Short mmCIF file of C-alpha atoms and ligand atoms in Angstrom, two decimals:
data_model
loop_
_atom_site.label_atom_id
_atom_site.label_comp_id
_atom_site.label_asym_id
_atom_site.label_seq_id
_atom_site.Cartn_x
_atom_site.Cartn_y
_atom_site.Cartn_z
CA UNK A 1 117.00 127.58 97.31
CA UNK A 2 117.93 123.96 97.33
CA UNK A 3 120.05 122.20 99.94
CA UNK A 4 120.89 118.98 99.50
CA UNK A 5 122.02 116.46 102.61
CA UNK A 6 124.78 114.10 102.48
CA UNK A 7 125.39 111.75 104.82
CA UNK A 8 128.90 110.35 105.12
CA UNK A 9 129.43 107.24 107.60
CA UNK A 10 132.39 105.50 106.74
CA UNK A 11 132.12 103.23 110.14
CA UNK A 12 129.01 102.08 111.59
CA UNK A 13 128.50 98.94 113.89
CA UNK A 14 125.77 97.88 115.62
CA UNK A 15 124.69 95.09 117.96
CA UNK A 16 121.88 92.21 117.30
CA UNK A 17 121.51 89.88 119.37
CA UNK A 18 124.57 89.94 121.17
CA UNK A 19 126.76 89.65 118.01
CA UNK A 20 128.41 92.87 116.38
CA UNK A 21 127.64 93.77 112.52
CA UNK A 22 129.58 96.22 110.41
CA UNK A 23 126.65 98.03 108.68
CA UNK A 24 128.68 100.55 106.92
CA UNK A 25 128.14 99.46 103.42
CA UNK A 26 124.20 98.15 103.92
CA UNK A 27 123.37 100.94 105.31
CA UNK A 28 122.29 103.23 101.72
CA UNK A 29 120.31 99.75 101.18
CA UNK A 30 118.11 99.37 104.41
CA UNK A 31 114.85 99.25 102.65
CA UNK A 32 113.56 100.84 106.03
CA UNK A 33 116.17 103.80 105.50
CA UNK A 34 119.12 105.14 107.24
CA UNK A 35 117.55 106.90 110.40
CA UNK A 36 117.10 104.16 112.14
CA UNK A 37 120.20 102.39 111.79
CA UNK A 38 122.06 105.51 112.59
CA UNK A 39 120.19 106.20 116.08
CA UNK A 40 121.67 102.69 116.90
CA UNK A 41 124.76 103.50 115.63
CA UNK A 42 127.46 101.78 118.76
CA UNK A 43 124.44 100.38 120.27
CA UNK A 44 122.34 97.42 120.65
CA UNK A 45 119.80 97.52 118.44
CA UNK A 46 118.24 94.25 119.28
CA UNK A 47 114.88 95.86 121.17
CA UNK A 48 114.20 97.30 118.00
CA UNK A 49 114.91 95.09 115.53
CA UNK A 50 113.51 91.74 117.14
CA UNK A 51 109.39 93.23 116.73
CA UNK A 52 109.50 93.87 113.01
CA UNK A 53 112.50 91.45 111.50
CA UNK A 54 112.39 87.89 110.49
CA UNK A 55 115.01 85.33 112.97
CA UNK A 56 116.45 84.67 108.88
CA UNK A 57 116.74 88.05 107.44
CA UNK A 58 119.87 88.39 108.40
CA UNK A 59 121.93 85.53 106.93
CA UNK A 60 119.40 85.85 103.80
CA UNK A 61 120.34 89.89 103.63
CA UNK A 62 123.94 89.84 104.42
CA UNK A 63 126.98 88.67 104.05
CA UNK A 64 128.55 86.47 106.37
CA UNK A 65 131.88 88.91 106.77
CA UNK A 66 129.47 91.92 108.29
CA UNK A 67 129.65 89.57 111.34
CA UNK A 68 132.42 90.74 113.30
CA UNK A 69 131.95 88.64 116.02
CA UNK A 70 130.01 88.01 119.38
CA UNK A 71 130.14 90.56 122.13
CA UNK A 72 131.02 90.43 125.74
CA UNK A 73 127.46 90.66 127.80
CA UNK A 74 129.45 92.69 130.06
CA UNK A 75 130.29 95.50 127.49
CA UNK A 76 126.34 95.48 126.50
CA UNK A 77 125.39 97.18 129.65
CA UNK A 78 127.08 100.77 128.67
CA UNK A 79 125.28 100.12 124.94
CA UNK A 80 122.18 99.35 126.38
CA UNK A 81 120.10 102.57 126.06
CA UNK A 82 118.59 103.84 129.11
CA UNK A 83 115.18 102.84 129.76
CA UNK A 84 112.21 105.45 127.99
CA UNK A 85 109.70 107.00 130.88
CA UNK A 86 107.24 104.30 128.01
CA UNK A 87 108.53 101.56 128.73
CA UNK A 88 108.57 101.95 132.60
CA UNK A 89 105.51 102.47 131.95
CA UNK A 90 105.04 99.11 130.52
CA UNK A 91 106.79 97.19 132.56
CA UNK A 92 105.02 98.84 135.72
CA UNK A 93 102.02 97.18 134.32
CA UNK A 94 103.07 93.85 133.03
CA UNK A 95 104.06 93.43 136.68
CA UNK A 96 101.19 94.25 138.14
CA UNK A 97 98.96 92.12 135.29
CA UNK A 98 96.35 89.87 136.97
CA UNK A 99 96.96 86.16 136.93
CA UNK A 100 96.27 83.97 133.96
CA UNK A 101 93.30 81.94 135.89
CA UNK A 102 92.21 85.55 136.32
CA UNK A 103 91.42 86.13 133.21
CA UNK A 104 88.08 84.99 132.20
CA UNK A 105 86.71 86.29 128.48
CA UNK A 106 88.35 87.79 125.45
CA UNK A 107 87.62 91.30 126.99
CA UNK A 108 89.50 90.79 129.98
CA UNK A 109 92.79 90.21 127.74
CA UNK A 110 91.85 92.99 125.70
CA UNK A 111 91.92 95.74 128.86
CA UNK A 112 95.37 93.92 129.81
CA UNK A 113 96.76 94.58 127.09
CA UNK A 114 95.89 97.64 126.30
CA UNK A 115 98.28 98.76 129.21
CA UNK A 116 101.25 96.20 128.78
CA UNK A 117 101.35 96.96 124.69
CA UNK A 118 103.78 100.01 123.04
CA UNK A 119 101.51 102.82 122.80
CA UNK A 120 101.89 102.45 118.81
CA UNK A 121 101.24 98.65 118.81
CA UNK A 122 98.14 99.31 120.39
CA UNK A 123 96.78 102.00 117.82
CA UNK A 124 97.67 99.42 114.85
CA UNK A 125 95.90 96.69 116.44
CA UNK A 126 93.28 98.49 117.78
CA UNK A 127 91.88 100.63 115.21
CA UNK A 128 89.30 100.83 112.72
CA UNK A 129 88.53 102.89 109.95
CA UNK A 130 86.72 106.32 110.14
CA UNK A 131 83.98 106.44 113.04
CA UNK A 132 84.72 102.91 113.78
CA UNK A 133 80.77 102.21 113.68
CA UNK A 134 81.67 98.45 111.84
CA UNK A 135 84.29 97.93 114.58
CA UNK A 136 82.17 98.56 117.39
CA UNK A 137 79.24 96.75 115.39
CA UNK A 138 80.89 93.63 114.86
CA UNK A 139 80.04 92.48 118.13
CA UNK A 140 76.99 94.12 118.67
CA UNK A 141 75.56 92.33 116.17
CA UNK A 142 76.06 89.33 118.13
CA UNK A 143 73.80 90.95 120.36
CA UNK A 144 70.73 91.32 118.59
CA UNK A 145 70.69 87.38 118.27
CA UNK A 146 68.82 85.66 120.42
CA UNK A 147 68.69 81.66 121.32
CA UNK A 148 65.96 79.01 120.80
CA UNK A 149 66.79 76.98 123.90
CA UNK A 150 65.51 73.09 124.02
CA UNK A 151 65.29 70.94 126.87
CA UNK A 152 66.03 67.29 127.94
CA UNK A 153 67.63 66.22 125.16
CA UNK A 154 70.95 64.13 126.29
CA UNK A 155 73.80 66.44 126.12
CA UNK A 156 76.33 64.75 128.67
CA UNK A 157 78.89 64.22 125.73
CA UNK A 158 79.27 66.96 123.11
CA UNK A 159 81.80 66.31 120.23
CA UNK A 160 82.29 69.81 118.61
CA UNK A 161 84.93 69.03 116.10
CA UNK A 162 84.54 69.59 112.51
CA UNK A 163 86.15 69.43 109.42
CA UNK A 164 87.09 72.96 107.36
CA UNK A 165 87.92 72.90 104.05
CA UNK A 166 89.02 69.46 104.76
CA UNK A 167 91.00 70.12 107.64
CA UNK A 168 90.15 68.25 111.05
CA UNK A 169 89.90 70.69 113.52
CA UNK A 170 88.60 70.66 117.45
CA UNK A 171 86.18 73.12 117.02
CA UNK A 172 84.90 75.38 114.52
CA UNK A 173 87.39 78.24 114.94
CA UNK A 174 90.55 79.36 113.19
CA UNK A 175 92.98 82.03 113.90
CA UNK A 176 92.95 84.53 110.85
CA UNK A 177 95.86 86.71 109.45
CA UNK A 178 96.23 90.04 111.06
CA UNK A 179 99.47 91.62 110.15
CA UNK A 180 102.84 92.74 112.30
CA UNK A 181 102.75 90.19 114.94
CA UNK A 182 105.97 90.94 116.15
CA UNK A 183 104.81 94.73 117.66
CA UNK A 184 102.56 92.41 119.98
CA UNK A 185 105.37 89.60 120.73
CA UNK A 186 108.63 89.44 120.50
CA UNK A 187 108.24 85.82 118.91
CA UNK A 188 105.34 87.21 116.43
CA UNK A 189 102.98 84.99 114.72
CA UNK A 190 104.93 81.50 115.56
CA UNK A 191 103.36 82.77 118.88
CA UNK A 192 99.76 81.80 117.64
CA UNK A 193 101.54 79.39 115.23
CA UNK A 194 101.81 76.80 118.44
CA UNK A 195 98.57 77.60 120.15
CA UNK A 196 96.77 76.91 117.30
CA UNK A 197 98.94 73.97 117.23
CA UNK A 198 98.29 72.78 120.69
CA UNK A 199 94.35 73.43 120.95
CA UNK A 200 93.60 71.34 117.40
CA UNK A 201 92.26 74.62 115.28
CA UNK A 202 93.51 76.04 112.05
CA UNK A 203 95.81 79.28 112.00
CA UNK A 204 95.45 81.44 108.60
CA UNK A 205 99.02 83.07 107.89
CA UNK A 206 99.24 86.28 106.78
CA UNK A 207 101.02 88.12 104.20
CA UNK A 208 101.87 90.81 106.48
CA UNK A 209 103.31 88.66 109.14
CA UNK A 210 106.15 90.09 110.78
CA UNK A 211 107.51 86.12 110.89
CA UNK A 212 108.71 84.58 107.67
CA UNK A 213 106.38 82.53 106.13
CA UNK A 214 108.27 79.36 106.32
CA UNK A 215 109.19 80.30 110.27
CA UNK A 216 105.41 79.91 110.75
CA UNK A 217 105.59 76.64 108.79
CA UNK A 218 108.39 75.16 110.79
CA UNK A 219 106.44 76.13 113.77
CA UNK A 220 104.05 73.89 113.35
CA UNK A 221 103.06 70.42 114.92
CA UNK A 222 103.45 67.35 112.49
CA UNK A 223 99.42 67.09 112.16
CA UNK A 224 98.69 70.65 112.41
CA UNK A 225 96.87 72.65 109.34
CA UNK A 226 97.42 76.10 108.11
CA UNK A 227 95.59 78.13 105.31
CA UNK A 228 97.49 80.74 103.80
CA UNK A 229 95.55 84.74 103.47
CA UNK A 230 96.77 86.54 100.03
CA UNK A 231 97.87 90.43 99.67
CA UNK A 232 97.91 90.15 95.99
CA UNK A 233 100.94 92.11 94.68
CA UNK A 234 101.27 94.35 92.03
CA UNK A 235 103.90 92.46 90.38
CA UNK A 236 102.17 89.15 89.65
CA UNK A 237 105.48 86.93 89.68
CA UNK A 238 105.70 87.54 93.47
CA UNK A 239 101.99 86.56 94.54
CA UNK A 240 102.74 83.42 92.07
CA UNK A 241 106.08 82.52 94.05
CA UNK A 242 104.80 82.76 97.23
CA UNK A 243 101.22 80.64 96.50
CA UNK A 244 103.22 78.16 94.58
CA UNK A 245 105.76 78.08 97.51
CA UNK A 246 102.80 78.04 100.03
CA UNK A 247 101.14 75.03 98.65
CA UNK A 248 104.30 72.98 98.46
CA UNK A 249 104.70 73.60 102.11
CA UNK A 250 101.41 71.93 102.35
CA UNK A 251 99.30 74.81 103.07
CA UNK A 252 95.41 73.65 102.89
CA UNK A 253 93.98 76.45 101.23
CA UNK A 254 93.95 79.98 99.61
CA UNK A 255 92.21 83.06 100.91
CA UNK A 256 92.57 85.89 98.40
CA UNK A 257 91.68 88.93 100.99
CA UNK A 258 89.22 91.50 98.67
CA UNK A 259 88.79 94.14 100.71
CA UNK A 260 92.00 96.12 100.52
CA UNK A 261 91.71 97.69 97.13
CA UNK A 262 92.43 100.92 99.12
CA UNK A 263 93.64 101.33 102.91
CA UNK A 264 91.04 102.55 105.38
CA UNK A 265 91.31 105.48 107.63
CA UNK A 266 92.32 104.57 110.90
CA UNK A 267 93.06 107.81 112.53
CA UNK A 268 94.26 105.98 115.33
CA UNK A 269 96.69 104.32 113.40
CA UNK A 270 97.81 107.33 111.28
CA UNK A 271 98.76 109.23 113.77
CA UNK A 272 101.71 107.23 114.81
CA UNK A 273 104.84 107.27 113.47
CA UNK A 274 106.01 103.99 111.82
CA UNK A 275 109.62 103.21 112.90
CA UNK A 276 110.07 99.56 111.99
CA UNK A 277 111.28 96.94 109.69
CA UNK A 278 108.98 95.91 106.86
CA UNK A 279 107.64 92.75 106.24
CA UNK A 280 109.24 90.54 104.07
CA UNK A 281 106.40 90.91 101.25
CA UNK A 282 107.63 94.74 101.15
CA UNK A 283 111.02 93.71 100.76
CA UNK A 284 110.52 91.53 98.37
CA UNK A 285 108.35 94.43 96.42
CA UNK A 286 111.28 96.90 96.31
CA UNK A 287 108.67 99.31 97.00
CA UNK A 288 109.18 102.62 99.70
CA UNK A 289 107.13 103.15 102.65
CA UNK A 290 105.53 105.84 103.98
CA UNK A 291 106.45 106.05 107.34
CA UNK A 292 104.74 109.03 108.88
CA UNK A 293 100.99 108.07 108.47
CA UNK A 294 101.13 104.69 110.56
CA UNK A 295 101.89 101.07 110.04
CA UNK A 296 98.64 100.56 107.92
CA UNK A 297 99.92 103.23 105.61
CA UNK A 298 103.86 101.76 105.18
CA UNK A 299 103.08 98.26 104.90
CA UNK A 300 100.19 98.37 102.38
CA UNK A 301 101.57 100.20 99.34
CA UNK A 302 102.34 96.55 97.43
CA UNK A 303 98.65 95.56 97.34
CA UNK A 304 96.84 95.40 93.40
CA UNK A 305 94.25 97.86 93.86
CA UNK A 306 92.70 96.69 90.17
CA UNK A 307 92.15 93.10 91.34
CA UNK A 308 89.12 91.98 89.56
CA UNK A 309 87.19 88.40 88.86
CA UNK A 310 88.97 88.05 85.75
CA UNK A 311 92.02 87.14 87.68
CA UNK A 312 90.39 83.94 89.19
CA UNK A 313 91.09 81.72 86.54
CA UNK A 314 94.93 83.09 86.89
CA UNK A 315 94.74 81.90 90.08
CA UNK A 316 93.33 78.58 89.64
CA UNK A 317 96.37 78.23 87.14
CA UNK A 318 98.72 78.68 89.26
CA UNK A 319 97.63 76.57 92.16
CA UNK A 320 95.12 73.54 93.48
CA UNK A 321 94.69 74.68 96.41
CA UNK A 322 91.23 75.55 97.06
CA UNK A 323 90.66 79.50 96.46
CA UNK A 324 88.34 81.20 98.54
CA UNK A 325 87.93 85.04 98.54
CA UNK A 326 88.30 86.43 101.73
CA UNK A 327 86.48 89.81 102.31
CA UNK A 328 83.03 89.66 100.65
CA UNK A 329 80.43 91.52 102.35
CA UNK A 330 77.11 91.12 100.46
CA UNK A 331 75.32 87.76 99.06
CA UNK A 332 75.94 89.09 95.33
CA UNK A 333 79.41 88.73 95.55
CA UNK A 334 79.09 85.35 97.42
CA UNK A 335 77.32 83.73 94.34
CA UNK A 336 80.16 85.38 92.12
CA UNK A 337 82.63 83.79 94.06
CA UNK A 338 80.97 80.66 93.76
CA UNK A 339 80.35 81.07 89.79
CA UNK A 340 84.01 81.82 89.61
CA UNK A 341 84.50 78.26 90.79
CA UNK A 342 85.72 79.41 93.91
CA UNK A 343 85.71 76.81 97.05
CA UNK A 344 83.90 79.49 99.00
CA UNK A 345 84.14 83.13 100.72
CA UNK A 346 84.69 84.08 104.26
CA UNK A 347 82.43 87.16 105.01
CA UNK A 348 83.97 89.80 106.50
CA UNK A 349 84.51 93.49 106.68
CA UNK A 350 88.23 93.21 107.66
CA UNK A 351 87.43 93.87 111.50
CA UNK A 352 86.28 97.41 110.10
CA UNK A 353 89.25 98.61 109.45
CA UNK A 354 88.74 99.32 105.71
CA UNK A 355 85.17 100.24 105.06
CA UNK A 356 83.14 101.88 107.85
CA UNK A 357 79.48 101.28 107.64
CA UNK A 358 80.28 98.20 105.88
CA UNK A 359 77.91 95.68 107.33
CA UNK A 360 78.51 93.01 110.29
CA UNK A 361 79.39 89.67 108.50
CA UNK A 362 77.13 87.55 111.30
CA UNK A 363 73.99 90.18 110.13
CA UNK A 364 75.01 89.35 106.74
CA UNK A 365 75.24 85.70 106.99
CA UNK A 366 71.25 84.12 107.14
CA UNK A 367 70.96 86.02 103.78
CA UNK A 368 73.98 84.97 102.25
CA UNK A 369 73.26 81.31 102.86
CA UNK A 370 69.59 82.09 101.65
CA UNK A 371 70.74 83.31 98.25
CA UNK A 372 73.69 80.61 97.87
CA UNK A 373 70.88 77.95 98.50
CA UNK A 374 67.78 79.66 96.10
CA UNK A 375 70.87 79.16 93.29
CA UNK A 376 71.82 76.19 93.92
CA UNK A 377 74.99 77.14 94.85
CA UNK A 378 75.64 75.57 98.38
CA UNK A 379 77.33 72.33 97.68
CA UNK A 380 80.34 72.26 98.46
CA UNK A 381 80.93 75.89 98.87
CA UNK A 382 82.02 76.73 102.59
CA UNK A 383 80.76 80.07 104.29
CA UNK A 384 83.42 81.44 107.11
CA UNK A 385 82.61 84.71 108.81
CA UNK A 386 85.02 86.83 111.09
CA UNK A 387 84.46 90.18 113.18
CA UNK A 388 83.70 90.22 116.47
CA UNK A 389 83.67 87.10 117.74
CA UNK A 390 84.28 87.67 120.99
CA UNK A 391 82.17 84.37 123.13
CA UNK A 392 81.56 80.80 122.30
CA UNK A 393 78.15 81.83 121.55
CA UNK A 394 79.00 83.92 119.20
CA UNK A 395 80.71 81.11 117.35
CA UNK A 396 77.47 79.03 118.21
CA UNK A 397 75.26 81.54 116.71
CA UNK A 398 77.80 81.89 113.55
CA UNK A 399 77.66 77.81 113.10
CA UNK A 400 73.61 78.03 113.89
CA UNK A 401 72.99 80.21 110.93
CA UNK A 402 75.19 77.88 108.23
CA UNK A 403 78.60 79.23 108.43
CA UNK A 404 81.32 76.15 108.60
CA UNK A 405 83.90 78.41 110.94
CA UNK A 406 84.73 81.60 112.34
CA UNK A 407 88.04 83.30 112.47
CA UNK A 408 89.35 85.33 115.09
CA UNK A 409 91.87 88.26 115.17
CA UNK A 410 92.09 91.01 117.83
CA UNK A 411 91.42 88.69 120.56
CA UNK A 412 94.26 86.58 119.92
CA UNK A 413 96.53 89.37 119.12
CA UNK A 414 95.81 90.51 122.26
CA UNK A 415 96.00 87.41 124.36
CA UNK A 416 99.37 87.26 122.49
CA UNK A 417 100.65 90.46 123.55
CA UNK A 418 99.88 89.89 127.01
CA UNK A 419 100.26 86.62 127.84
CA UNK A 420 102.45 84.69 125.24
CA UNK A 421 101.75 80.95 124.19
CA UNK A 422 99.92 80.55 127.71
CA UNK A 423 97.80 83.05 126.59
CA UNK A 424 96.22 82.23 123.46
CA UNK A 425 96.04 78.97 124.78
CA UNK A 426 93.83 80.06 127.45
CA UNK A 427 91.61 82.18 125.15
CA UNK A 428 90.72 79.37 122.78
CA UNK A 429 90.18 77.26 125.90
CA UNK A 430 87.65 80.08 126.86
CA UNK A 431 86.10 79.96 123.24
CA UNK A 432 85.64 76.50 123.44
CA UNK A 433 83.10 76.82 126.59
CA UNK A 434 79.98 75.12 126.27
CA UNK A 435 76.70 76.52 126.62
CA UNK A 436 73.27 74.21 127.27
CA UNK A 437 71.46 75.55 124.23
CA UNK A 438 69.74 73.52 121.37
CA UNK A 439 69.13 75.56 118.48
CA UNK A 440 66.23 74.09 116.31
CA UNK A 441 65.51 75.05 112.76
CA UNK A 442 62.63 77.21 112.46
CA UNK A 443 61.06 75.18 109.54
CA UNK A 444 62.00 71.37 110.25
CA UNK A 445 62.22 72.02 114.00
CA UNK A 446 65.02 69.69 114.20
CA UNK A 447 67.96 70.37 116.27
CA UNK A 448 70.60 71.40 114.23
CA UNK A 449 72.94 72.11 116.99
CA UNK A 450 73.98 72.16 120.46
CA UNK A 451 76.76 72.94 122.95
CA UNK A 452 76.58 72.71 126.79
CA UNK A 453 78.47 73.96 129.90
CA UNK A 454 80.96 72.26 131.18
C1 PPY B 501 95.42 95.38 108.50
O1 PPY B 501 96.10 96.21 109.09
O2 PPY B 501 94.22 95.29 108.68
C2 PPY B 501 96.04 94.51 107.52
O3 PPY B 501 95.55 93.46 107.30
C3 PPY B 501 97.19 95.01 106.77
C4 PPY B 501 96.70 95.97 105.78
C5 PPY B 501 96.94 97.26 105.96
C6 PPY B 501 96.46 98.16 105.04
C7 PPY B 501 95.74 97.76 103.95
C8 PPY B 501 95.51 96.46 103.81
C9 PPY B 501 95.98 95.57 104.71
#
């Protein structure tokens, strides 16, 4: 037997941010379906709009008319839903959260905001694929390196800022995409946006922000830089329109991410529910989501899964920014990247949450450079790593063993979702701490580098 379901709404208004909109006619179009709008059907719907929407979407979505005015903040408390025994919860513990002075490493915002985050928020962010054995050994790694200390050398002034791809920057560390900033922050991605800003590094915008990308591009200072990370799309015209759109914003470079061809298990993730907005790269795709298996699952559907080396020179068409392939994880595919003419690779196994028992990109690294060298292949080619960089040494050991920068995710996700602007600020302040350490180079015994306390 077949039954089929109709549902008939022939009035439906809802509230967003404190202005009334007559949904009744968008509401077979919501590319996130008709559920959700209906359970905030005479209600505010602003708590769960705000995480997952652009500020623009609206007046780029709909027409001006749905606006049927601004409400009465005194008529919002009966539309206000009733606070969930969850988000007592959570706001039980952002009260009690420790101090910002308090908090002293990127480990210490990571156990804060494991209990101020939406349960859901916090499997997305958190998870990695399978066992999580490359999640957990991304840092380890770190651990198995050990320093070549040197003494009484003059270290009273240390200058640690660099140039990457070009880009001035106060130290050698960027803030890489990670997707749905807004389940973190109200604010999203601008969030990191202006600490990035603010503390002189680069901030690598992601395809899957919840933010529009030109919101992140407005957010930035006059001198600040920004790379832009690429989900490349099925349909070709839309990677095209965003690049080309990207690099007449004055983005500063390309990163083509390599690793998604197919979404990784995380178990974590999958067993939530996703019940937001998509980003505006889904949109844009016309594409459905899947909405039981997690927010990996419903965002990811858009990406090429036959992306291939032959579509370099496509790329370098299209754009002159430089191109750098974000995702390799073995020095093979480092010297392809670099035949391809690309402008060089970050190493990374996409804070294992694609491939588990893919390898550590800091244990990958010495051999990497090895092989780019023995070819002839090191000038101007720039090495990044990311995963697990959790300590200015670990950056220091990263830098020590050839690569230019190192991105960071998870910690400022979570120094975002705890702690706002202040936040991230503070955590790339605690990145930046100097160590007294002179690493020499095993053959020359020169000192290649050094840092000191402060
Ligand atoms: C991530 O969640 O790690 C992302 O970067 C978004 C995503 C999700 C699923 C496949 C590829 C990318």
């Amino acid at each position: 037997m077949c039954v089929y379901m109709y549902i008939y709404v022939d009035d439906l208004w809802v509230i967003l941010h404190g202005k009334v909109y007559d949904l009744t006619y968008f509401l077979p179009e919501h590319p996130g379906g008709q559920k959700i709008i209906l359970k905030y059907a005479g209600k505010d719907a602003t708590s769960a709009f705000e995480p997952i929407h652009p500020i623009d979407i609206i007046t780029r979505l709909l027409p001006a008319e749905v606006c049927m005015g601004s409400i009465d903040p005194a008529a919002l408390k009966g539309a206000t839903k009733e606070e969930s025994e969850e988000d007592k919860l959570i706001r039980i513990a952002r009260e009690k959260m420790p101090r910002l002075e308090e908090m002293y490493n990127s480990f210490d915002f990571e156990s804060v905001a494991k209990r101020v985050m939406k349960p859901d928020a916090w499997a997305y962010y958190s998870s990695g694929a399978d066992d999580e054995i490359s999640m957990r050994e991304n840092h380890n790694a770190f651990h198995r390196i050990w320093l070549r200390p040197r003494v009484m050398v003059d270290v009273k002034h240390v200058d640690m800022s660099t140039t990457m791809l070009g880009c001035p920057a106060s130290f050698p560390l960027y803030i890489t995409a990670t997707a749905l900033g807004k389940l973190g922050h109200p604010e999203g991605e601008k969030v990191l946006t202006r600490a990035a800003g603010k503390t002189g590094i680069i901030q690598m915008i992601p395809t899957l922000a919840s933010c529009s990308f030109d919101e992140m591009v407005d957010a930035r200072l006059d001198k600040q830089n920004q790379w832009l990370q690429l989900y490349v799309n099925e349909d070709r015209n839309i990677t095209k329109h965003l690049v080309q759109h990207a690099e007449a914003r004055g983005i500063k470079g390309l990163f083509i991410t390599a690793d998604a061809p197919q979404l990784g298990r995380r178990e974590k993730d999958m067993r939530q529910k996703y019940a937001n907005e998509a980003p505006d790269e889904i949109t844009r795709s016309e594409m459905s989501m899947t909405r039981n298996e997690g927010a990996a699952r419903a965002i990811s559907t858009f990406i090429d899964p036959a992306l291939n080396w032959s579509d370099i020179p496509w790329f370098q068409s299209i754009t002159k920014m430089p191109i750098l392939i974000k995702g390799v994880q073995c020095a093979e595919d480092a010297v392809l990247a670099a035949k391809y003419g690309c402008q060089g690779v970050v190493l990374s196994n996409h804070g294992g949450r694609q491939l588990d028992f893919a390898p550590s990109s800091i244990e990958i690294l010495a051999e990497v450079m090895e092989t780019l060298k023995r070819e002839g292949l090191d000038k101007n080619f720039e090495v990044y790593i990311d995963g697990g960089i959790r300590r200015g040494s670990d950056i220091f050991k990263a830098i020590a063993l050839g690569a230019k920068g190192v991105g960071i995710g998870r910690p400022a996700l979570f120094a975002m979702s705890s702690y706002g602007d202040a936040g991230v600020e503070r955590l790339i302040s605690l990145f930046q701490v100097k160590y007294i350490v002179l690493q020499t180079n095993k053959h020359t015994n020169k000192y290649i580098h050094y840092l000191c306390i402060e």
